[in-house]
Coordinates of C-alpha atoms in Angstrom, one line a residue:
Chain C
M64 CA 48.6 14.3 76.9
T65 CA 47.6 16.5 73.9
T66 CA 46.1 13.4 72.3
T67 CA 44.0 12.6 75.4
A68 CA 42.9 16.2 75.7
T69 CA 42.0 16.4 72.0
L70 CA 40.0 13.2 72.2
S71 CA 38.3 14.2 75.5
A72 CA 37.2 17.4 73.9
R73 CA 35.8 15.4 71.0
S74 CA 33.8 13.2 73.3
L75 CA 32.4 16.2 75.3
R76 CA 31.5 18.1 72.2
M77 CA 29.7 15.1 70.8
S78 CA 27.8 14.4 74.1
L79 CA 26.7 18.0 74.3
R80 CA 25.2 17.5 70.8
S81 CA 23.3 14.3 71.5
P82 CA 20.4 15.7 73.5
D83 CA 18.7 12.3 74.0
A84 CA 21.7 10.8 75.8
L85 CA 22.1 14.0 77.8
I86 CA 18.5 14.1 78.8
T87 CA 18.5 10.5 79.8
A88 CA 21.7 10.9 81.9
L89 CA 20.4 14.1 83.6
M90 CA 16.7 13.8 83.8
L91 CA 16.2 10.2 84.7
P92 CA 18.2 10.3 88.0
I93 CA 16.6 13.6 88.9
M94 CA 13.1 12.2 88.1
L95 CA 13.9 9.1 90.1
M96 CA 15.0 11.2 93.1
L97 CA 11.8 13.3 92.9
I98 CA 9.7 10.1 92.6
F99 CA 11.4 8.6 95.6
V100 CA 11.1 11.7 97.7
Y101 CA 7.6 12.7 96.8
F102 CA 5.8 9.4 95.9
F103 CA 7.5 6.7 98.0
G104 CA 9.4 8.8 100.5
G105 CA 6.3 9.4 102.7
A106 CA 5.8 5.6 103.2
I107 CA 9.5 4.9 103.9
D108 CA 10.7 5.0 107.5
T109 CA 14.5 5.3 107.4
G110 CA 14.7 4.8 111.1
D111 CA 16.9 7.8 111.8
G112 CA 14.2 10.4 112.1
S113 CA 15.6 12.6 109.3
A114 CA 13.7 13.7 106.2
Y115 CA 13.7 11.1 103.4
V116 CA 15.4 13.5 101.0
T117 CA 18.4 13.5 103.3
Y118 CA 18.4 9.7 103.2
V119 CA 18.1 9.4 99.4
V120 CA 20.5 12.0 98.1
P121 CA 23.7 9.8 98.1
G122 CA 21.9 7.0 96.3
A123 CA 20.4 9.4 93.7
M124 CA 23.9 10.8 93.0
L125 CA 25.3 7.3 92.5
L126 CA 22.4 6.3 90.3
C127 CA 23.1 9.4 88.2
A128 CA 26.8 8.4 87.8
G129 CA 25.6 5.0 86.8
F130 CA 23.5 6.4 84.0
G131 CA 26.3 8.7 82.8
A132 CA 28.8 5.9 82.7
A133 CA 26.4 3.7 80.7
S134 CA 26.6 6.1 77.8
T135 CA 30.4 5.8 77.9
A136 CA 30.1 2.1 77.1
V137 CA 28.0 2.9 74.2
T138 CA 30.3 5.6 72.8
V139 CA 33.4 3.4 73.2
C140 CA 31.6 0.6 71.4
H141 CA 30.6 3.0 68.6
D142 CA 34.2 4.0 68.1
M143 CA 35.3 0.4 68.0
T144 CA 32.8 -0.6 65.4
D145 CA 32.5 2.3 63.0
G146 CA 36.1 2.7 61.8
V147 CA 37.1 5.5 64.2
V148 CA 39.5 3.3 66.0
D149 CA 41.2 2.3 62.7
R150 CA 41.6 6.0 61.8
L151 CA 43.1 6.7 65.3
R152 CA 45.4 3.8 65.1
S153 CA 46.6 4.7 61.7
L154 CA 47.4 8.1 63.3
D155 CA 49.5 6.2 65.8
V156 CA 47.0 6.9 68.6
G157 CA 47.2 4.0 71.0
G158 CA 44.6 2.3 73.1
V159 CA 45.6 4.1 76.3
P160 CA 45.0 7.7 75.3
F161 CA 41.9 6.6 73.4
L162 CA 40.3 5.0 76.4
A163 CA 41.7 7.6 78.9
A164 CA 40.0 10.3 76.8
H165 CA 36.7 8.4 77.0
V166 CA 37.1 8.0 80.7
T167 CA 38.1 11.6 81.2
A168 CA 35.0 12.8 79.3
S169 CA 32.9 10.4 81.2
V170 CA 34.2 11.7 84.6
L171 CA 33.6 15.3 83.6
R172 CA 30.1 14.6 82.3
N173 CA 29.2 12.7 85.5
L174 CA 30.6 15.4 87.8
V175 CA 28.4 17.9 86.1
S176 CA 25.3 15.7 86.2
T177 CA 25.8 14.6 89.9
S178 CA 26.3 18.3 90.8
L179 CA 23.0 19.0 89.1
V180 CA 21.3 16.2 91.1
L181 CA 22.8 17.8 94.2
L182 CA 21.4 21.2 93.2
V183 CA 18.0 19.8 92.7
A184 CA 18.3 18.1 96.1
L185 CA 19.2 21.4 97.7
A186 CA 16.2 23.0 96.1
I187 CA 13.8 20.4 97.5
G188 CA 15.1 20.6 101.0
F189 CA 18.3 18.7 101.3
R190 CA 20.5 20.4 104.0
P191 CA 24.0 18.9 104.4
E192 CA 25.7 19.6 107.7
A193 CA 29.2 18.8 106.6
G194 CA 32.1 21.1 107.0
P195 CA 34.7 21.7 104.3
T196 CA 36.5 18.5 105.2
G197 CA 33.3 16.4 105.0
L198 CA 32.3 18.0 101.6
L199 CA 35.8 17.5 100.2
A200 CA 35.9 13.9 101.4
S201 CA 32.4 13.3 99.8
A202 CA 33.5 14.8 96.6
G203 CA 36.7 12.7 96.6
L204 CA 34.7 9.5 97.2
L205 CA 32.3 10.4 94.4
L206 CA 35.1 11.1 92.1
A207 CA 36.7 7.7 92.9
Y208 CA 33.4 6.0 92.2
I209 CA 32.8 7.8 89.0
T210 CA 36.3 7.1 87.8
S211 CA 36.0 3.4 88.6
I212 CA 32.6 2.9 86.9
S213 CA 33.8 4.9 83.9
W214 CA 36.7 2.5 83.4
L215 CA 34.3 -0.4 83.9
A216 CA 32.0 1.1 81.3
A217 CA 34.9 1.5 78.9
A218 CA 35.8 -2.2 79.4
L219 CA 32.2 -3.2 78.7
G220 CA 32.1 -1.0 75.6
L221 CA 35.2 -2.9 74.3
L222 CA 33.6 -6.3 75.2
A223 CA 30.3 -5.6 73.4
R224 CA 30.2 -6.3 69.7
T225 CA 27.4 -3.7 69.1
P226 CA 26.5 -0.4 70.8
E227 CA 23.1 -1.9 71.6
A228 CA 24.8 -4.8 73.4
A229 CA 27.0 -2.3 75.2
G230 CA 23.9 -0.5 76.4
G231 CA 22.6 -3.8 77.7
F232 CA 25.8 -4.7 79.5
T233 CA 25.5 -1.5 81.6
F234 CA 22.1 -2.5 82.9
L235 CA 23.7 -4.1 85.9
M236 CA 25.5 -0.9 86.7
M237 CA 22.3 1.0 86.8
F238 CA 20.5 -1.7 88.7
L239 CA 23.1 -2.0 91.5
P240 CA 21.9 0.9 93.6
Y241 CA 18.5 -0.7 94.3
P242 CA 19.6 -3.7 96.3
S243 CA 21.7 -1.5 98.6
S244 CA 21.0 1.0 101.3
A245 CA 20.4 3.7 98.6
F246 CA 16.7 4.0 98.8
V247 CA 15.5 1.9 101.8
P248 CA 17.2 0.6 104.8
I249 CA 18.6 -2.9 104.2
S250 CA 16.8 -4.2 107.3
T251 CA 13.5 -3.8 105.5
M252 CA 14.6 -6.2 102.7
P253 CA 14.1 -10.0 102.8
S254 CA 16.7 -11.6 104.9
W255 CA 18.3 -13.6 102.1
L256 CA 19.1 -10.3 100.4
H257 CA 20.9 -8.9 103.4
G258 CA 24.2 -10.5 102.8
F259 CA 24.5 -9.2 99.2
A260 CA 23.0 -5.7 100.0
E261 CA 25.4 -5.2 102.9
H262 CA 28.5 -6.3 101.2
Q263 CA 28.1 -5.0 97.7
P264 CA 30.3 -2.0 96.8
L265 CA 27.6 0.7 96.7
T266 CA 26.5 0.2 100.4
P267 CA 29.7 1.4 102.0
L268 CA 29.9 4.2 99.5
I269 CA 26.4 5.4 100.3
E270 CA 26.8 5.0 104.0
S271 CA 30.1 7.0 103.8
L272 CA 28.5 9.8 101.8
R273 CA 25.5 9.9 104.1
A274 CA 27.7 10.1 107.2
L275 CA 30.2 12.6 105.7
L276 CA 27.5 14.9 104.3
M277 CA 25.5 14.9 107.6
S278 CA 28.6 15.1 109.8
R279 CA 28.1 11.8 111.5
P280 CA 30.8 9.2 112.3
A281 CA 31.5 7.2 109.2
G282 CA 33.6 4.4 110.8
D283 CA 35.7 2.5 108.3
A284 CA 33.0 2.7 105.6
P285 CA 35.0 5.3 103.5
W286 CA 38.0 3.0 103.5
T287 CA 35.9 0.0 102.4
A288 CA 34.4 2.2 99.7
L289 CA 37.7 3.5 98.5
A290 CA 39.1 -0.1 98.4
W291 CA 36.1 -1.1 96.3
C292 CA 36.7 1.8 93.9
A293 CA 40.4 1.1 93.6
A294 CA 39.7 -2.6 93.0
I295 CA 37.1 -1.9 90.3
T296 CA 39.4 0.6 88.6
A297 CA 42.3 -1.7 88.6
V298 CA 40.4 -4.7 87.3
S299 CA 38.7 -2.5 84.6
V300 CA 41.9 -0.9 83.4
A301 CA 43.4 -4.4 83.1
L302 CA 40.4 -5.6 81.2
T303 CA 40.4 -2.7 78.8
S304 CA 44.0 -3.5 78.0
V305 CA 43.2 -7.1 77.3
F306 CA 39.9 -6.4 75.4
F307 CA 41.5 -3.6 73.3
R308 CA 44.3 -5.8 72.2
R309 CA 41.9 -8.6 71.4
R310 CA 39.7 -6.2 69.4
T311 CA 42.5 -4.8 67.4
R312 CA 44.4 -7.9 66.5
Chain R
M57 CA 36.8 20.5 43.1
A58 CA 39.3 22.4 41.1
T59 CA 42.5 20.8 39.8
S60 CA 44.9 23.4 41.0
P61 CA 48.5 22.2 41.5
G62 CA 48.4 22.6 45.3
N63 CA 50.1 19.9 47.3
L64 CA 47.4 17.6 48.5
A65 CA 49.2 14.8 50.1
G66 CA 52.4 16.7 50.3
T67 CA 55.2 14.2 49.8
T68 CA 57.7 16.8 50.6
G69 CA 56.2 17.4 54.1
R70 CA 58.0 14.7 56.0
G71 CA 61.2 14.4 53.9
G72 CA 60.9 11.0 52.1
V73 CA 63.6 8.5 52.7
E74 CA 62.8 6.6 49.5
G75 CA 64.3 8.1 46.3
L76 CA 63.2 7.9 42.7
G77 CA 62.5 4.4 41.5
S78 CA 62.2 2.9 44.9
L79 CA 59.2 1.1 46.2
G80 CA 56.5 2.8 48.3
I81 CA 55.0 -0.6 49.2
H82 CA 57.0 -3.8 49.1
A83 CA 55.3 -6.9 50.5
T84 CA 56.7 -10.4 50.4
G85 CA 54.9 -13.6 51.2
L86 CA 52.1 -12.1 53.3
T87 CA 49.9 -14.8 54.8
K88 CA 47.0 -14.5 57.1
S89 CA 44.4 -16.9 58.4
Y90 CA 41.3 -16.2 60.5
G91 CA 40.1 -19.2 62.4
G92 CA 41.7 -21.8 60.1
Q93 CA 40.4 -20.0 57.0
R94 CA 43.3 -18.7 54.9
V95 CA 42.4 -15.2 53.7
L96 CA 45.8 -14.2 52.3
D97 CA 48.2 -16.7 50.8
A98 CA 51.8 -15.7 50.3
L99 CA 51.0 -12.3 48.7
H100 CA 53.7 -10.4 46.9
L101 CA 53.2 -6.8 46.1
A102 CA 55.6 -4.1 44.8
V103 CA 54.2 -0.6 44.3
P104 CA 56.7 2.0 43.0
S105 CA 56.8 5.3 44.9
G106 CA 54.5 7.8 43.5
S107 CA 52.3 5.3 41.6
V108 CA 48.8 4.1 42.1
C109 CA 48.2 0.4 42.5
A110 CA 44.7 -1.1 42.5
L111 CA 43.9 -4.3 44.3
L112 CA 40.9 -5.7 42.4
G113 CA 38.9 -8.5 43.6
P114 CA 35.5 -9.7 44.8
N115 CA 34.3 -9.7 48.4
G116 CA 36.4 -12.0 50.5
A117 CA 39.4 -11.9 48.1
G118 CA 41.6 -10.5 50.9
K119 CA 41.8 -6.9 49.8
T120 CA 40.9 -5.4 53.1
T121 CA 43.1 -7.8 55.0
T122 CA 46.0 -6.7 52.8
V123 CA 45.4 -3.1 53.5
R124 CA 45.0 -3.7 57.2
I125 CA 48.2 -5.6 57.4
L126 CA 50.1 -2.9 55.4
A127 CA 48.6 -0.1 57.5
T128 CA 49.8 -2.0 60.7
L129 CA 46.2 -2.4 61.9
T130 CA 46.6 -6.1 62.0
T131 CA 49.6 -8.4 61.8
A132 CA 50.4 -11.0 59.2
D133 CA 50.9 -14.6 60.3
S134 CA 54.0 -14.7 58.1
G135 CA 55.7 -12.6 55.5
T136 CA 57.2 -9.2 55.7
A137 CA 56.5 -5.8 54.2
R138 CA 58.1 -2.4 54.0
V139 CA 55.9 0.7 53.6
A140 CA 57.5 4.0 52.8
G141 CA 60.8 2.3 53.4
H142 CA 59.9 1.1 56.9
D143 CA 59.3 -2.4 58.2
I144 CA 55.6 -2.9 59.2
A145 CA 56.5 -5.1 62.1
A146 CA 59.7 -3.5 63.5
E147 CA 59.0 0.1 62.7
R148 CA 55.3 0.4 63.3
T149 CA 55.3 4.0 64.5
R150 CA 57.4 5.2 61.6
V151 CA 55.0 3.4 59.2
R152 CA 52.0 5.0 60.8
R153 CA 53.6 8.5 60.5
A154 CA 54.1 8.0 56.8
I155 CA 50.7 6.5 55.9
A156 CA 47.0 7.4 55.9
L157 CA 44.0 5.1 55.7
T158 CA 40.5 5.7 54.4
G159 CA 38.4 2.7 55.2
Q160 CA 35.3 1.2 53.6
F161 CA 33.1 3.2 55.9
A162 CA 33.7 6.9 56.4
A163 CA 35.2 7.2 59.9
V164 CA 33.5 10.5 60.3
D165 CA 31.8 11.6 63.5
D166 CA 28.2 12.6 62.8
L167 CA 28.2 15.0 65.7
Q168 CA 31.3 17.0 64.7
T169 CA 31.5 19.6 62.0
G170 CA 33.9 19.2 59.0
L171 CA 36.1 21.8 60.4
E172 CA 36.2 20.2 63.9
T173 CA 37.0 16.8 62.4
L174 CA 40.0 18.1 60.4
R175 CA 41.3 20.3 63.2
M176 CA 41.1 17.3 65.6
T177 CA 42.8 15.0 63.2
G178 CA 45.5 17.7 62.7
R179 CA 46.1 17.8 66.4
L180 CA 46.2 14.0 66.6
A181 CA 48.7 14.0 63.8
G182 CA 51.0 16.2 65.8
L183 CA 50.3 19.7 64.3
T184 CA 50.1 22.7 66.6
A185 CA 46.6 24.3 67.0
A186 CA 47.4 27.0 64.5
E187 CA 48.9 24.6 62.0
A188 CA 45.9 22.3 62.4
R189 CA 43.5 25.2 61.8
A190 CA 45.4 26.3 58.6
R191 CA 45.7 22.8 57.3
A192 CA 41.9 22.2 57.9
D193 CA 41.0 25.4 56.0
E194 CA 43.3 24.3 53.1
L195 CA 41.8 20.9 52.9
L196 CA 38.2 22.1 53.2
E197 CA 38.9 24.4 50.3
R198 CA 40.5 21.7 48.2
F199 CA 37.7 19.2 48.8
G200 CA 34.9 21.7 48.1
L201 CA 33.7 21.6 51.7
T202 CA 34.3 25.2 52.8
E203 CA 30.6 26.0 52.7
A204 CA 29.8 23.0 54.8
A205 CA 32.7 23.4 57.2
G206 CA 30.6 24.6 60.1
K207 CA 27.8 22.0 59.6
L208 CA 27.6 18.7 61.5
A209 CA 28.7 15.8 59.3
R210 CA 25.4 14.1 59.9
T211 CA 23.9 16.6 57.5
Y212 CA 26.5 15.7 54.7
S213 CA 25.7 13.6 51.7
G214 CA 27.5 10.3 51.2
G215 CA 29.9 11.9 48.8
M216 CA 30.7 14.8 51.1
R217 CA 31.3 12.4 54.0
R218 CA 33.8 10.4 51.9
R219 CA 35.6 13.6 50.8
L220 CA 35.8 14.7 54.5
D221 CA 37.1 11.3 55.4
L222 CA 39.7 11.4 52.7
A223 CA 40.6 15.0 53.6
A224 CA 41.1 13.9 57.3
S225 CA 43.4 11.1 56.2
L226 CA 45.5 13.6 54.3
V227 CA 45.9 16.0 57.2
G228 CA 49.3 14.6 58.2
R229 CA 50.7 14.7 54.6
P230 CA 51.0 11.0 54.2
R231 CA 53.5 9.6 51.7
V232 CA 51.6 6.3 51.3
L233 CA 47.8 6.3 51.1
F234 CA 45.5 3.3 51.5
L235 CA 42.0 3.7 50.1
D236 CA 39.8 0.7 50.9
E237 CA 36.9 0.7 48.4
P238 CA 36.8 4.5 48.4
T239 CA 33.8 4.7 46.1
T240 CA 31.6 1.9 47.3
G241 CA 28.1 3.1 47.8
L242 CA 28.6 6.5 46.0
D243 CA 26.5 7.8 43.2
P244 CA 28.2 8.2 39.8
R245 CA 28.9 11.9 40.3
S246 CA 30.5 11.6 43.7
R247 CA 32.5 8.7 42.3
Q248 CA 33.8 10.9 39.5
E249 CA 34.7 13.6 42.1
L250 CA 36.6 11.1 44.2
W251 CA 38.5 9.8 41.2
Q252 CA 39.6 13.3 40.4
V253 CA 41.0 13.6 43.9
V254 CA 42.9 10.4 43.6
R255 CA 44.4 11.6 40.2
E256 CA 45.5 14.7 41.9
L257 CA 47.1 12.7 44.7
R258 CA 49.1 10.8 42.2
G259 CA 50.1 14.1 40.6
D260 CA 51.5 15.1 44.0
G261 CA 53.7 12.1 44.1
A262 CA 51.9 10.1 46.8
T263 CA 52.0 6.3 46.6
V264 CA 48.4 5.0 46.6
L265 CA 47.1 1.5 47.1
L266 CA 43.4 1.4 46.5
T267 CA 41.1 -1.6 46.6
T268 CA 38.0 -1.9 44.4
Q269 CA 35.5 -4.3 43.1
Y270 CA 35.2 -2.4 39.8
L271 CA 37.7 -2.9 36.9
E272 CA 36.5 0.4 35.6
E273 CA 37.8 2.2 38.7
A274 CA 41.1 0.4 38.5
D275 CA 41.2 1.2 34.8
Q276 CA 40.6 4.9 35.5
L277 CA 43.0 5.4 38.4
A278 CA 45.7 2.8 38.6
D279 CA 49.1 2.5 37.0
R280 CA 49.1 -1.2 37.7
V281 CA 46.3 -3.6 38.8
T282 CA 46.7 -6.7 40.9
V283 CA 43.7 -9.0 40.8
L284 CA 43.2 -10.9 44.0
D285 CA 41.1 -14.0 44.3
S286 CA 40.7 -16.1 47.5
G287 CA 43.9 -14.5 49.0
R288 CA 46.1 -15.2 45.9
I289 CA 47.1 -13.1 43.0
A290 CA 45.1 -14.1 40.0
A291 CA 46.6 -11.6 37.6
E292 CA 48.8 -8.6 37.5
G293 CA 49.6 -5.9 35.0
T294 CA 48.3 -2.6 33.6
A295 CA 44.6 -2.4 33.1
A296 CA 45.2 -2.6 29.3
E297 CA 47.3 -5.7 29.7
L298 CA 44.6 -7.4 31.8
K299 CA 41.9 -6.5 29.3
S300 CA 43.9 -7.8 26.4
R301 CA 44.6 -11.0 28.3
V302 CA 41.0 -11.9 28.3
A303 CA 39.3 -11.9 25.0
G304 CA 37.1 -9.0 24.0
H305 CA 34.0 -11.1 23.2
R306 CA 32.2 -14.0 24.5
L307 CA 30.6 -16.8 22.4
D308 CA 27.5 -18.1 24.3
L309 CA 26.8 -21.6 23.2
V310 CA 23.4 -23.3 23.8
L311 CA 24.3 -27.0 24.0
T312 CA 22.2 -29.9 22.9
S313 CA 22.6 -32.2 25.9
R314 CA 23.7 -32.3 29.5
G315 CA 26.6 -34.5 28.5
A316 CA 27.9 -31.9 26.0
Y317 CA 27.5 -29.3 28.7
E318 CA 29.6 -31.2 31.2
A319 CA 32.2 -32.0 28.6
L320 CA 32.8 -28.4 27.6
A321 CA 32.2 -26.7 31.0
G322 CA 35.9 -26.5 31.7
R323 CA 36.5 -24.3 28.7
A324 CA 33.9 -21.7 29.6
V325 CA 34.1 -18.5 31.6
H326 CA 30.3 -18.2 31.9
H327 CA 27.9 -20.9 33.0
V328 CA 24.1 -21.2 33.0
P329 CA 23.5 -24.9 33.7
D330 CA 19.7 -24.6 33.7
E331 CA 19.8 -23.4 30.1
L332 CA 22.7 -25.6 29.0
T333 CA 24.5 -22.4 28.1
L334 CA 28.3 -21.9 28.3
G335 CA 30.2 -18.7 27.5
V336 CA 33.6 -19.1 25.8
P337 CA 36.0 -16.2 25.3
T338 CA 36.8 -15.1 21.7
D339 CA 38.1 -12.1 19.9
G340 CA 34.9 -12.0 17.9
S341 CA 36.4 -12.5 14.4
A342 CA 34.6 -14.8 12.0
A343 CA 37.8 -16.9 11.7
H344 CA 38.2 -17.4 15.4
V345 CA 34.5 -18.1 16.0
R346 CA 34.5 -20.7 13.2
A347 CA 37.7 -22.3 14.5
L348 CA 36.3 -22.3 18.0
L349 CA 33.1 -24.0 17.0
D350 CA 35.0 -26.6 15.0
E351 CA 37.4 -27.3 17.9
L352 CA 34.7 -27.5 20.6
D353 CA 32.2 -29.4 18.5
P354 CA 34.0 -31.4 15.8
D355 CA 31.0 -33.7 15.2
R356 CA 28.6 -30.8 14.9
T357 CA 26.2 -32.4 17.4
A358 CA 27.0 -30.6 20.7
V359 CA 26.1 -27.0 19.9
D360 CA 22.6 -26.1 19.1
R361 CA 22.7 -22.3 18.8
F362 CA 25.1 -19.5 19.7
T363 CA 25.2 -15.8 20.3
L364 CA 28.2 -13.5 20.2
R365 CA 28.4 -10.9 23.0
T366 CA 30.8 -8.1 23.6
A367 CA 32.6 -8.9 26.9
T368 CA 31.7 -6.6 29.7
L369 CA 34.1 -5.5 32.4
D370 CA 32.4 -8.0 34.6
D371 CA 33.3 -10.8 32.2
V372 CA 36.9 -9.7 32.3
F373 CA 36.8 -9.7 36.0
L374 CA 35.1 -13.0 36.3
A375 CA 37.4 -14.6 33.8
L376 CA 40.4 -13.3 35.8
T377 CA 39.2 -14.3 39.2
G378 CA 37.3 -17.4 38.4
A379 CA 34.5 -16.2 40.6
D380 CA 32.0 -17.7 38.1
R381 CA 33.3 -21.2 38.3

C-alpha cells in the first residue's frame, strides 16, 4: 500500500509539472464542449426539447476522461522504456503496485478534470435535476468508467514500444465518443452505423448519465454500462499482467 | 565530493550473511539466448565480498545481460548464481533487498527534484518517511547535490543526473552494487567524480560489479577484470596482468603482396587490408623486433616497411577480445 501510494504521489506530482499534458487533458474537452454547445449546438435537434448543453454534458465528461487516460498510456510506456521499471524492480517493486499507482493517479487526475468540465457546464447553463441518489449514481458510473479506461490505457502503455506509439494507441479511446449518442442522437446517423453506435460501451453510459442527472427513468442502461466497465477493467487488468510479464522477461 | 569516511553503501545496514573471504557474487554456467542468438555462454564469475570486479567488453559482449540476470531483472536459460549469499532464482526477494542497480541510462525522473527522487526511493526501499528524509539529505550531501536538491532533475547536467541515479541506488544500503556502464556519455571531469564515488564504495566494503567499455576505467577501479567477448570470457585477471599478457608495443608491417598479407594475417592483432598492413604484438626491444621479422619473413621478401607503435589501451582491448579480427 505504501508503495502504491508513494508511486501514485510521484505520478501526480509529475503530471502537475507537465503543463502541456495538463492543458491538453483539461482544455481540449472543455473547448470541445464549448464548440459543440455554441457552434454546432444551435443546429442540432436532440428531439427531447431540452437545451443542447444538457444533452452534451455526459459526452463531454467521457471525452475528457478519454483524454486523461490517454496520457496514462504515455507515462506507463515512458517508465517501461527509460529504465524506471528496472530501478523499481531492483527495489522489489512488482508490476501490480507499479500499475495500480499509475491507475490511481489516472483516476484522481480524471476525477478532477471531469469535475472541471462539469463546473464549466454549470457556468454555461447546465442545470441537473438529479437528487442526491442520482448524483451519487452518476459519480459512481463515471468512476467505474474512468477506472476501466485507466486500466485499458495502462495495458496499451505496456503494449506500445515507444511513448509516441502509446499516444497513438489511445486514439481509439478518444474517438469512441463520436459514434455514440454523446453529441448527436443516433437516429440522425447513417443507418449502417446504428448497430455499432447503439451497442458500443459509451452509449449506455451516456444514456444512463443523461437520465440520472436529469431525473428521468434510466431503464437497465446503468447495468449495461456497469457490465461494460467491469468487462473492460477485467480484460485490461489481465492484459497488463500478461504484457508486464512479457516486457520484463 | 569530499572523501570523508562516511558509510556510503553501508554494508553494516542490513547485517551481512557472508563473512570475510566469501563471495559477493558467484555465478556458474550462466547461459542466455535471445531469439536463437546466444548472448551469454556458460559464464562463470566469482567476485569476493567487498571487491570491485569490472566486466570489460565491446557492445554486444553480454555485459548488460549478465548484470540483468544477476540483478534478477531477467532469468538465465541455464546456470545458477548467488548474489550476497542468496540464490537469484529461488530467493529473488532477498537478492533484491541486498542489491542496487544503476543502469546505462540514468533512471531519474525529469519532473522530480533530487530530494523528491531520493525520498521516494527511500520509501520504496522500506524506510519510514523520517528515515527516508534523513537518508536523502545524507546522500545529497555526499554526492554534492545539496544545492540542487530542490531543483527539477531536468535542469541537472549529465554528471549530476548520474550522481543522483547512483545516490538513489544506494538509498537502501545495498551490499552488492551493479553499475552498468556508469560513465558512458560523461565528460572527463564527471567521469573522475564518479570514479571517486566508486572508490569510496569499495572503501565501505560493498561488492561492486561494474561494466565498462574502457580498460582505463577497469584499470582505475577494479580489483579484478573479466573481459567478455560474444558472451564468453576472453580473459580474466588484474588489470596489470591483462596488460602484461598483451605486449606493450605493436609492430606494424607493410607487406609486399596480397599473398604475404593473407599468409601472416592470422598472427596479427591489427588489420588494414587496403594498405596491406598488419600489426603484430611485440615488447618493443630490438632483439624481439629482429627475431619477429626473421620469423615472419625468413626470405626477406614479404615485409616492405615497418613502424613500431606503443600499444594503446584499445590495442590491448582488441587483442583480448578479438574484436578486430
